Tab-separated table of C-alpha atoms and ligand atoms in Angstrom:
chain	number	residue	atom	x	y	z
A	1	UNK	CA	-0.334	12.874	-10.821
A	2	UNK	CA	2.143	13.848	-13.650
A	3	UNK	CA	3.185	11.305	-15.607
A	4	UNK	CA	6.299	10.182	-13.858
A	5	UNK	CA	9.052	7.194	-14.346
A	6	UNK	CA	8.717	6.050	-10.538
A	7	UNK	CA	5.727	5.619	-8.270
A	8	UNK	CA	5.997	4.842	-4.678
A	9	UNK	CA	3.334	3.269	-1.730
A	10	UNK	CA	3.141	2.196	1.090
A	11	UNK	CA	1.089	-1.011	1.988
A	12	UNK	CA	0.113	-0.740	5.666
A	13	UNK	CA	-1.067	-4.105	7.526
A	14	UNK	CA	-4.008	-4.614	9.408
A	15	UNK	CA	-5.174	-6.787	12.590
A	16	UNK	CA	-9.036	-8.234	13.148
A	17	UNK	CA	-10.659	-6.755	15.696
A	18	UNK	CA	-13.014	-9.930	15.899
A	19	UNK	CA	-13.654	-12.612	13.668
A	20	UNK	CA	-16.853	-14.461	13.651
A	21	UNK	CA	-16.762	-17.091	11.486
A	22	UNK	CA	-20.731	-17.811	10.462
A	23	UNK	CA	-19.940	-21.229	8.363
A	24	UNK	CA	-19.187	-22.500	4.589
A	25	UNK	CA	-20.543	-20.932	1.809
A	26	UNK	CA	-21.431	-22.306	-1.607
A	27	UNK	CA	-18.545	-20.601	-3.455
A	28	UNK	CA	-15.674	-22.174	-0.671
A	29	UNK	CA	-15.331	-19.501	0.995
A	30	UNK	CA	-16.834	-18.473	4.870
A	31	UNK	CA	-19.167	-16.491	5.813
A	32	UNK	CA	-17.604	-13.558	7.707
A	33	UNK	CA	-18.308	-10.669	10.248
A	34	UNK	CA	-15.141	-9.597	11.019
A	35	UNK	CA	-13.505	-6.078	12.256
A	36	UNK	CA	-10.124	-5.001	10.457
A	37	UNK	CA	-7.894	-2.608	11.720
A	38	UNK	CA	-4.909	-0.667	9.937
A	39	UNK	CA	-2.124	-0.638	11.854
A	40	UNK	CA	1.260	1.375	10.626
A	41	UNK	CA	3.629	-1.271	10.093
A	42	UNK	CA	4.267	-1.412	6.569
A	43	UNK	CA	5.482	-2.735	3.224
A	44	UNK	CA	7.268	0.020	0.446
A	45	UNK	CA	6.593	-0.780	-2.888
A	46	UNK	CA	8.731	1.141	-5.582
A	47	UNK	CA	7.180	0.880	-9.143
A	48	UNK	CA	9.361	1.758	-12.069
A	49	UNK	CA	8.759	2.340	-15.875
A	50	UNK	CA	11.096	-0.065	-17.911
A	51	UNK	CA	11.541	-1.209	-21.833
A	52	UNK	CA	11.883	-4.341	-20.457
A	53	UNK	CA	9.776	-7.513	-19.234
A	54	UNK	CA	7.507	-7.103	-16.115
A	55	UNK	CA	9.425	-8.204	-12.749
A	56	UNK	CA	9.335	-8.077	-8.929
A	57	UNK	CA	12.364	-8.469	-6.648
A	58	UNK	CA	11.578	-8.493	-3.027
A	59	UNK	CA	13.553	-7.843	0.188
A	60	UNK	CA	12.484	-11.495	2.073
A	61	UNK	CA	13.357	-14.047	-0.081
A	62	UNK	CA	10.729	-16.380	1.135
A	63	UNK	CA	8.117	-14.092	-0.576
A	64	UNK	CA	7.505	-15.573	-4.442
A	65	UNK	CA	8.397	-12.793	-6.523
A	66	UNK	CA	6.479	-14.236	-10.017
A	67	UNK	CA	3.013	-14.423	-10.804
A	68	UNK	CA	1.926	-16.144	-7.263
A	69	UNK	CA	2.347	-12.440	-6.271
A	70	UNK	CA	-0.708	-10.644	-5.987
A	71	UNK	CA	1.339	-7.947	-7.374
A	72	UNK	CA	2.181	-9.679	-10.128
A	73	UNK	CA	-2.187	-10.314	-10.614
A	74	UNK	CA	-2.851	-6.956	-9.742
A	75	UNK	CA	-0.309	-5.641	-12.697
A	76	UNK	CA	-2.027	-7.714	-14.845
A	77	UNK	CA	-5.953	-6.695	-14.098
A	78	UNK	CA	-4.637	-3.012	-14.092
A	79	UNK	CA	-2.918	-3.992	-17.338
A	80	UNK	CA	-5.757	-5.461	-19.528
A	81	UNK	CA	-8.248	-2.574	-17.924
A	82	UNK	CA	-6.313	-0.359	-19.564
A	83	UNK	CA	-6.707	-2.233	-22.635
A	84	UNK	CA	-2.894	-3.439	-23.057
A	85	UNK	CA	-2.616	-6.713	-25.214
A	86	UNK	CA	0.062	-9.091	-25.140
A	87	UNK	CA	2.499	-9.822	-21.895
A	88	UNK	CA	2.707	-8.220	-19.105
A	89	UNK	CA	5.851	-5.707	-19.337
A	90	UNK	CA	7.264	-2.029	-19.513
A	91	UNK	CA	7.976	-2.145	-15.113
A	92	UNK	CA	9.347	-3.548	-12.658
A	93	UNK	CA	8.246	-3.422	-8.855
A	94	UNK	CA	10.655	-3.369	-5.777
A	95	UNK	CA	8.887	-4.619	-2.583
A	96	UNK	CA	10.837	-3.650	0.515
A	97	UNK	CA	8.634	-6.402	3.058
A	98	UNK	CA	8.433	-5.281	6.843
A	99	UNK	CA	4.972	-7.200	7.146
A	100	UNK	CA	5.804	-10.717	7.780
A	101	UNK	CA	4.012	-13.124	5.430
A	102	UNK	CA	1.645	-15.816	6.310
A	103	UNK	CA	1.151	-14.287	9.532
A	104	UNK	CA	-2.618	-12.913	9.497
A	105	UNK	CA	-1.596	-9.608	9.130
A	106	UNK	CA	-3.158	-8.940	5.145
A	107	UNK	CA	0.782	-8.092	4.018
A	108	UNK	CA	0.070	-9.988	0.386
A	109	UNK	CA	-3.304	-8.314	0.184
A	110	UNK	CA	-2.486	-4.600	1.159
A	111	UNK	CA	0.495	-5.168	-1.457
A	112	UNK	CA	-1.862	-5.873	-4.578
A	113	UNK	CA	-4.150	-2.770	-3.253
A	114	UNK	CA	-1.171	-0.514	-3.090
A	115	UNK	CA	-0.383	-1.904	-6.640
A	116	UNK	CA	-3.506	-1.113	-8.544
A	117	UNK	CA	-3.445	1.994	-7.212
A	118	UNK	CA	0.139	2.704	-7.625
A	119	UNK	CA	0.057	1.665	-11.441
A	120	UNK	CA	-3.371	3.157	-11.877
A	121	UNK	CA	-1.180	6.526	-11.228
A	122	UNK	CA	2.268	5.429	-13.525
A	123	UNK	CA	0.203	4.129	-16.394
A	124	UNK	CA	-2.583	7.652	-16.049
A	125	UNK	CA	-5.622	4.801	-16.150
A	126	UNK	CA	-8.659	7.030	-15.573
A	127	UNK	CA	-10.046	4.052	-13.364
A	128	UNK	CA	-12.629	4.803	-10.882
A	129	UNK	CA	-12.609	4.227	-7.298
A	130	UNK	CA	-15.321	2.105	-7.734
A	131	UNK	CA	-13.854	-0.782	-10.425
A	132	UNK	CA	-10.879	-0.384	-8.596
A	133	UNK	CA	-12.775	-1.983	-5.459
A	134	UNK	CA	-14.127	-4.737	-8.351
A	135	UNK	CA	-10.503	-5.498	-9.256
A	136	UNK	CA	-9.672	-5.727	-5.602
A	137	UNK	CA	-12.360	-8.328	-4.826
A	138	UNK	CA	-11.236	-10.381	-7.595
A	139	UNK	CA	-7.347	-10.568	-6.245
A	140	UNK	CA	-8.852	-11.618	-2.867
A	141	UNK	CA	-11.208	-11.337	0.115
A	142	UNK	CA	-9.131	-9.062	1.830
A	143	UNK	CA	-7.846	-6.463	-0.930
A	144	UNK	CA	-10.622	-4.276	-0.731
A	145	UNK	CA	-9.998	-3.083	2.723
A	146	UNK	CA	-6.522	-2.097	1.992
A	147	UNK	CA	-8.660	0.641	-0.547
A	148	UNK	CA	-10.141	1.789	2.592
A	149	UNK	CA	-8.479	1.451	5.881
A	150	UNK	CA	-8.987	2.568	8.893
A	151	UNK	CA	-11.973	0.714	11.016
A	152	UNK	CA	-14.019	-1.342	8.935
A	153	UNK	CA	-16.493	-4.145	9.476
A	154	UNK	CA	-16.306	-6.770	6.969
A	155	UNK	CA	-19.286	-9.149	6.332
A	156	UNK	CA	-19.793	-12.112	3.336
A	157	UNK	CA	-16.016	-13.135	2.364
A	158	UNK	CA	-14.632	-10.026	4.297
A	159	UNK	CA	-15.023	-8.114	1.301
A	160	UNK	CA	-18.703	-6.541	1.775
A	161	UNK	CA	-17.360	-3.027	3.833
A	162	UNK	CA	-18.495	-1.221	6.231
A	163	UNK	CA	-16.353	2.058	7.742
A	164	UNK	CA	-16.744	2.370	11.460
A	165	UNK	CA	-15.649	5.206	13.455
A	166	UNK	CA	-12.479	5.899	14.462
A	167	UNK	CA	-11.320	4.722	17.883
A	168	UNK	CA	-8.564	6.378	19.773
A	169	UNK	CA	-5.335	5.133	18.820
A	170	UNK	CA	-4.267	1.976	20.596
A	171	UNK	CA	-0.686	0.706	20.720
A	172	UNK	CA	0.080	-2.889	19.279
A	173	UNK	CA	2.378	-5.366	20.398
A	174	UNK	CA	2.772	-8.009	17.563
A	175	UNK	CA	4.178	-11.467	18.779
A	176	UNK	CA	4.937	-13.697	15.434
A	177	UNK	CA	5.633	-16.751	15.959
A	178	UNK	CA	8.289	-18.921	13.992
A	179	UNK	CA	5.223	-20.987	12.403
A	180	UNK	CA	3.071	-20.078	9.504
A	181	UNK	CA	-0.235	-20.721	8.480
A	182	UNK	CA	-2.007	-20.616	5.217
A	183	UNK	CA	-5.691	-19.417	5.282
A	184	UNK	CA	-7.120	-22.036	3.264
A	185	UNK	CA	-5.479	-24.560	6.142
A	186	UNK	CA	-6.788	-22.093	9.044
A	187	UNK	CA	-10.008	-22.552	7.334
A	188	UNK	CA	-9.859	-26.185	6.863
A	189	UNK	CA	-9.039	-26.902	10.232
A	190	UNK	CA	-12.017	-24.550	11.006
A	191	UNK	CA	-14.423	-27.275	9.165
A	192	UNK	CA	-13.111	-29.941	10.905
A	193	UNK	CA	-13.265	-28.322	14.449
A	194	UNK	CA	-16.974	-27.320	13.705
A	195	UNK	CA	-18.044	-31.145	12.061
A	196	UNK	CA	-16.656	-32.949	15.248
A	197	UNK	CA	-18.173	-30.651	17.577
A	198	UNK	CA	-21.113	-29.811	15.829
A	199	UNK	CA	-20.722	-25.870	17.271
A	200	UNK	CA	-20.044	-22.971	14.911
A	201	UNK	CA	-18.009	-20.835	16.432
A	202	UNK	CA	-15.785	-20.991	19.323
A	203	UNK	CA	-16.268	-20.288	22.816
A	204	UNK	CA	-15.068	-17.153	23.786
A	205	UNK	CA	-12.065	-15.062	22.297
A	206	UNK	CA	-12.082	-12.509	19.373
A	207	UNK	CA	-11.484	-15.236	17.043
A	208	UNK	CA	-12.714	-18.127	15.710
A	209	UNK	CA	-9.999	-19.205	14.132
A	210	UNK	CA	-7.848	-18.822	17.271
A	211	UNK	CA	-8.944	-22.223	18.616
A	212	UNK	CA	-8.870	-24.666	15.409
A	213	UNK	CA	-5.176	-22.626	14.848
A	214	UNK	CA	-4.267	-23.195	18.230
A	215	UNK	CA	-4.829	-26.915	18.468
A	216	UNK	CA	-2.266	-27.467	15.851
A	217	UNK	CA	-0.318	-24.455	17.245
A	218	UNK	CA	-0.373	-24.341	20.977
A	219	UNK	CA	2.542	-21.703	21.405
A	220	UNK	CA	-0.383	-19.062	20.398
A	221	UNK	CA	-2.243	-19.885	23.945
A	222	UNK	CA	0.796	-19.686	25.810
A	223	UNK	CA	1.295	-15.694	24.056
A	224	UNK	CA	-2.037	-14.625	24.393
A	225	UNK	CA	-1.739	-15.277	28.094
A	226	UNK	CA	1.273	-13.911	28.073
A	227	UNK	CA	0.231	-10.238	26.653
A	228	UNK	CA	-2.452	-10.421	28.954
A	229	UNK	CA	-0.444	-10.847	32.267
A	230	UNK	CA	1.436	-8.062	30.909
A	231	UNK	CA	-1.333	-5.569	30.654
A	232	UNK	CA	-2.792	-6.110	27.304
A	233	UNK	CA	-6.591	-4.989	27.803
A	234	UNK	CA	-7.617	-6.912	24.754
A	235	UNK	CA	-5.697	-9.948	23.008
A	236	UNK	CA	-6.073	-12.311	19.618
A	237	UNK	CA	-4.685	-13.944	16.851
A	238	UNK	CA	-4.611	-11.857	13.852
A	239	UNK	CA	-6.992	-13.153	10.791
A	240	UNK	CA	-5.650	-16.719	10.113
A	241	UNK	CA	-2.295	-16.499	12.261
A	242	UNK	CA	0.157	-16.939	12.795
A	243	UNK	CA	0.906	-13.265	14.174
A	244	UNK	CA	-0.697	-12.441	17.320
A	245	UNK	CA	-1.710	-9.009	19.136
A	246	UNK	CA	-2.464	-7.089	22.139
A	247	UNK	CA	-3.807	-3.624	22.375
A	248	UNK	CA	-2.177	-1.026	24.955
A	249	UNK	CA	-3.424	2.640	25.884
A	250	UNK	CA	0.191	3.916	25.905
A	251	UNK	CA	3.172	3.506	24.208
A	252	UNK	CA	5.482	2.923	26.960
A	253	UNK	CA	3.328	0.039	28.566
A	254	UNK	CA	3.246	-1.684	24.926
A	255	UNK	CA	7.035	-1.547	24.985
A	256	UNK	CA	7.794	-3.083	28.157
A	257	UNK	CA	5.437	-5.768	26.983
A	258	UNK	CA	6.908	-5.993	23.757
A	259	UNK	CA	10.399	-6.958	26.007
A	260	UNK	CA	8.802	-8.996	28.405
A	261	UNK	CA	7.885	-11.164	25.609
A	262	UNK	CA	10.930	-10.990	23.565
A	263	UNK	CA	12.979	-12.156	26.478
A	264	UNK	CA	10.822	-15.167	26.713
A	265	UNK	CA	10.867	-15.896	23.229
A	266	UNK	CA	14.907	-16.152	24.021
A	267	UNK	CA	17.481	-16.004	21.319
A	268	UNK	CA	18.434	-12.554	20.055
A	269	UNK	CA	17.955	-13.587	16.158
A	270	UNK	CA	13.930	-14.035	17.052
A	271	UNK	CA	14.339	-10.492	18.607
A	272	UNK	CA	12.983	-9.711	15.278
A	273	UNK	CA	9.878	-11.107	16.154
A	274	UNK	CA	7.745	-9.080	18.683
A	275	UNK	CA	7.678	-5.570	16.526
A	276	UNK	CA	5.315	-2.695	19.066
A	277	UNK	CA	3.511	-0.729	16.737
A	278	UNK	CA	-0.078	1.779	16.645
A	279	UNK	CA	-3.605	1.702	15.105
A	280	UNK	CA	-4.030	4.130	12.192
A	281	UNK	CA	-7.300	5.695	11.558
A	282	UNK	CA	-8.963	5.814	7.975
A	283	UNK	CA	-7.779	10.037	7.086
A	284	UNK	CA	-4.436	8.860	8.356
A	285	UNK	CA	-4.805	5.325	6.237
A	286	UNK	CA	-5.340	7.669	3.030
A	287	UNK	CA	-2.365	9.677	3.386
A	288	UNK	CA	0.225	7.229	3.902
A	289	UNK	CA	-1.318	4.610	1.641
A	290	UNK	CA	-1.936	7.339	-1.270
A	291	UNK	CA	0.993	6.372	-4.009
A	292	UNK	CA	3.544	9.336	-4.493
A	293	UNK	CA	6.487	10.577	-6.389
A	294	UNK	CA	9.761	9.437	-4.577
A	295	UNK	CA	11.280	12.563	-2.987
A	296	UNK	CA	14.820	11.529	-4.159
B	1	LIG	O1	-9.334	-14.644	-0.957
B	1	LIG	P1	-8.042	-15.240	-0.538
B	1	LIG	O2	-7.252	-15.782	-1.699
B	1	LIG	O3	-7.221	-14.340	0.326
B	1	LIG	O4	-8.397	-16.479	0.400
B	1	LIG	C1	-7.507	-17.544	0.618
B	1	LIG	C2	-8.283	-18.762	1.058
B	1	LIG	O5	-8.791	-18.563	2.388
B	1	LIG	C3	-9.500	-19.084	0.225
B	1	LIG	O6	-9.159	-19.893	-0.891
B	1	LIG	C4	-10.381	-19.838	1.209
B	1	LIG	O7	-9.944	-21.178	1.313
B	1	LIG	C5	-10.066	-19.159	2.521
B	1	LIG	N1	-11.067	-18.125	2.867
B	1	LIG	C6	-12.322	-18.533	3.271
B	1	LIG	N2	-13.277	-17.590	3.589
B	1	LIG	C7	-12.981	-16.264	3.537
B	1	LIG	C8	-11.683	-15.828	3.148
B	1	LIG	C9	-10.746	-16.791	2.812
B	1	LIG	O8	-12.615	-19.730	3.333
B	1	LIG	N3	-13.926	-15.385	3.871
C-alpha cells in the first residue's frame, strides 16, 4: 500500500456456532472448542497520521476511548515492533461502533485485529502474517480470528484455529438485550455452576455459557424461545452474552422475525436493538476486513 496519511477498516463481528466449555486451565483461562462465525455487521475504524499525541474518539460513548482500548494495546505492540521508542503518538483513530459492546459479539477484539493490520499498512511495518497472529494472541483470546474470518473452529483459549468450510450463507437475527456481561463474570459464573453441580458442561444448547448467563439473566430464555417459535432453525447466545442469535435460510423470514421480536421488546428507542444481518464467508471476510485508502 503507498504510504498514505489515512487508512481505513472495517472490523466485522462474529457469533459462536457452539461453545463447549471443557473446564479451567492453569493460566485462568478455559479450555475451549468453540465455532466462530463472521457475520457483516461492523465497526469502521479511520486511522490518521498526526504530529500530535496518540488518541481514539469513538461514536458510543460508553466505549473507553484510552488505553483500556484494545486499540489503544494494539497501537502500542504494532508500535514497539516497529522499533519506535518513547510514547505512543504521530495518529489518531476514529472508531465509528455499530457492534454493540459487551454483548458476545468479539466487537473489542475484531477492533484491535483491524488495528494491527490497519497500522501495519500506515506505518509500512514489513510484519508477517504470522507475528501478526502472535501480537493478536497477546491482545486477547479472540483477536486472532478476526485475522482470519470466515468459519473457524477454535480450541485451547479460542485462539488455537482451525478454518472450516464455508457454509451457505445464513441470515442472522441479533436480539441484544439491555444487560451486559463481562467475560471474565460469564466465566466466573461458569465455575460456580460447574462446582455446585459437579457437571462440566450444560445440558443441551450450543452454549455453555448460555445457562450460568441465563440464571442471572433470564430474559435470554424467554428470546431464544422466542426466535425459535418464529422459525429460527438454530438459536444461542453469542460467546459470553449478552447478544443473542438465530439463523434463517432467507432474508425475508429473518426480517419478520427480527419485527416480531422488536414489537415485543416494546418501546421504539430499544428498536435499536434486534439488528437482522448475514454470515460472511472467509474470501468475503478478507475483502471487507483488508484496510484501504478512503475513497474520499
Ligand atoms: O482474552 P480476553 O481478554 O478476551 O478474555 C477476557 C476474560 O475472559 C479472561 O480474563 C478470562 O477471565 C475469560 N476467558 C476465559 N477463557 C477463555 C477466554 C476468556 O476464562 N478461553
Amino acid at each position: 500500500m503507498a504510504d498514505r496519511a489515512v487508512v481505513r477498516a472495517s472490523a466485522l463481528a462474529k457469533i459462536n456456532l457452539s461453545l463447549r466449555v471443557l473446564g479451567p486451565r492453569p493460566d485462568g483461562y478455559h479450555e475451549l472448542r468453540t465455532v466462530f462465525q463472521s457475520i457483516a455487521l461492523r465497526d469502521t475504524l479511520t486511522i490518521s497520521r498526526t504530529r500530535g499525541p496518540f488518541e481514539i474518539t469513538c461514536s458510543d460513548p460508553a466505549c473507553p476511548t484510552d488505553s483500556r482500548n484494545r486499540v489503544w494495546r494494539a497501537a502500542e505492540r504494532i508500535w514497539r515492533e516497529a522499533g519506535r521508542r518513547g510514547e505512543l503518538r504521530g495518529a489518531s483513530v476514529r472508531i465509528v461502533k455499530r457492534i454493540p459492546i459487551q454483548a458476545g459479539l468479539g466487537g473489542g477484539s475484531s477492533n484491535a485485529a483491524a488495528a494491527l493490520r490497519a497500522f501495519a499498512a500506515l506505518w509500512r511495518l514489513p510484519v508477517s502474517l504470522r507475528e501478526l497472529r502472535g501480537i493478536a494472541a497477546g491482545l486477547g483470546a479472540d483477536v486472532p480470528f478476526f485475522l482470519e474470518g470466515g468459519t473457524c473452529l477454535g480450541l485451547e483459549r479460542g485462539d488455537l484455529l482451525f478454518p472450516l468450510v464455508d457454509e451457505p450463507r445464513s441470515w442472522v437475527v441479533l436480539v441484544l438485550p439491555r444487560f451486559r456481561v463481562s467475560t471474565k463474570e460469564a466465566f466466573a459464573w461458569w465455575d460456580e455452576m460447574t462446582q455446585s453441580s459437579s457437571r462440566t458442561t450444560a445440558v443441551g444448547g450450543m452454549n455453555d455459557l448460555e445457562a450460568p448467563v441465563a440464571v442471572h439473566h433470564p430474559e435470554i430464555g424467554a428470546v431464544l424461545r422466542r426466535l425459535r417459535q418464529h422459525g429460527a432453525r438454530q438459536t444461542s447466545m453469542s460467546g459470553s452474552g449478552s447478544a443473542v442469535f438465530g439463523l434463517f435460510d432467507s432474508r425475508t423470514a429473518a426480517e419478520r422475525a427480527g419485527a416480531v421480536c422488536r414489537r415485543a421488546i416494546g418501546s421504539p428507542d430499544d428498536a435499536a436493538r434486534v439488528i437482522v444481518t448475514s454470515t460472511v464467508n472467509r474470501t468475503r471476510y478478507q475483502v471487507l476486513a483488508a484496510p484501504h485508502l478512503p475513497r474520499s
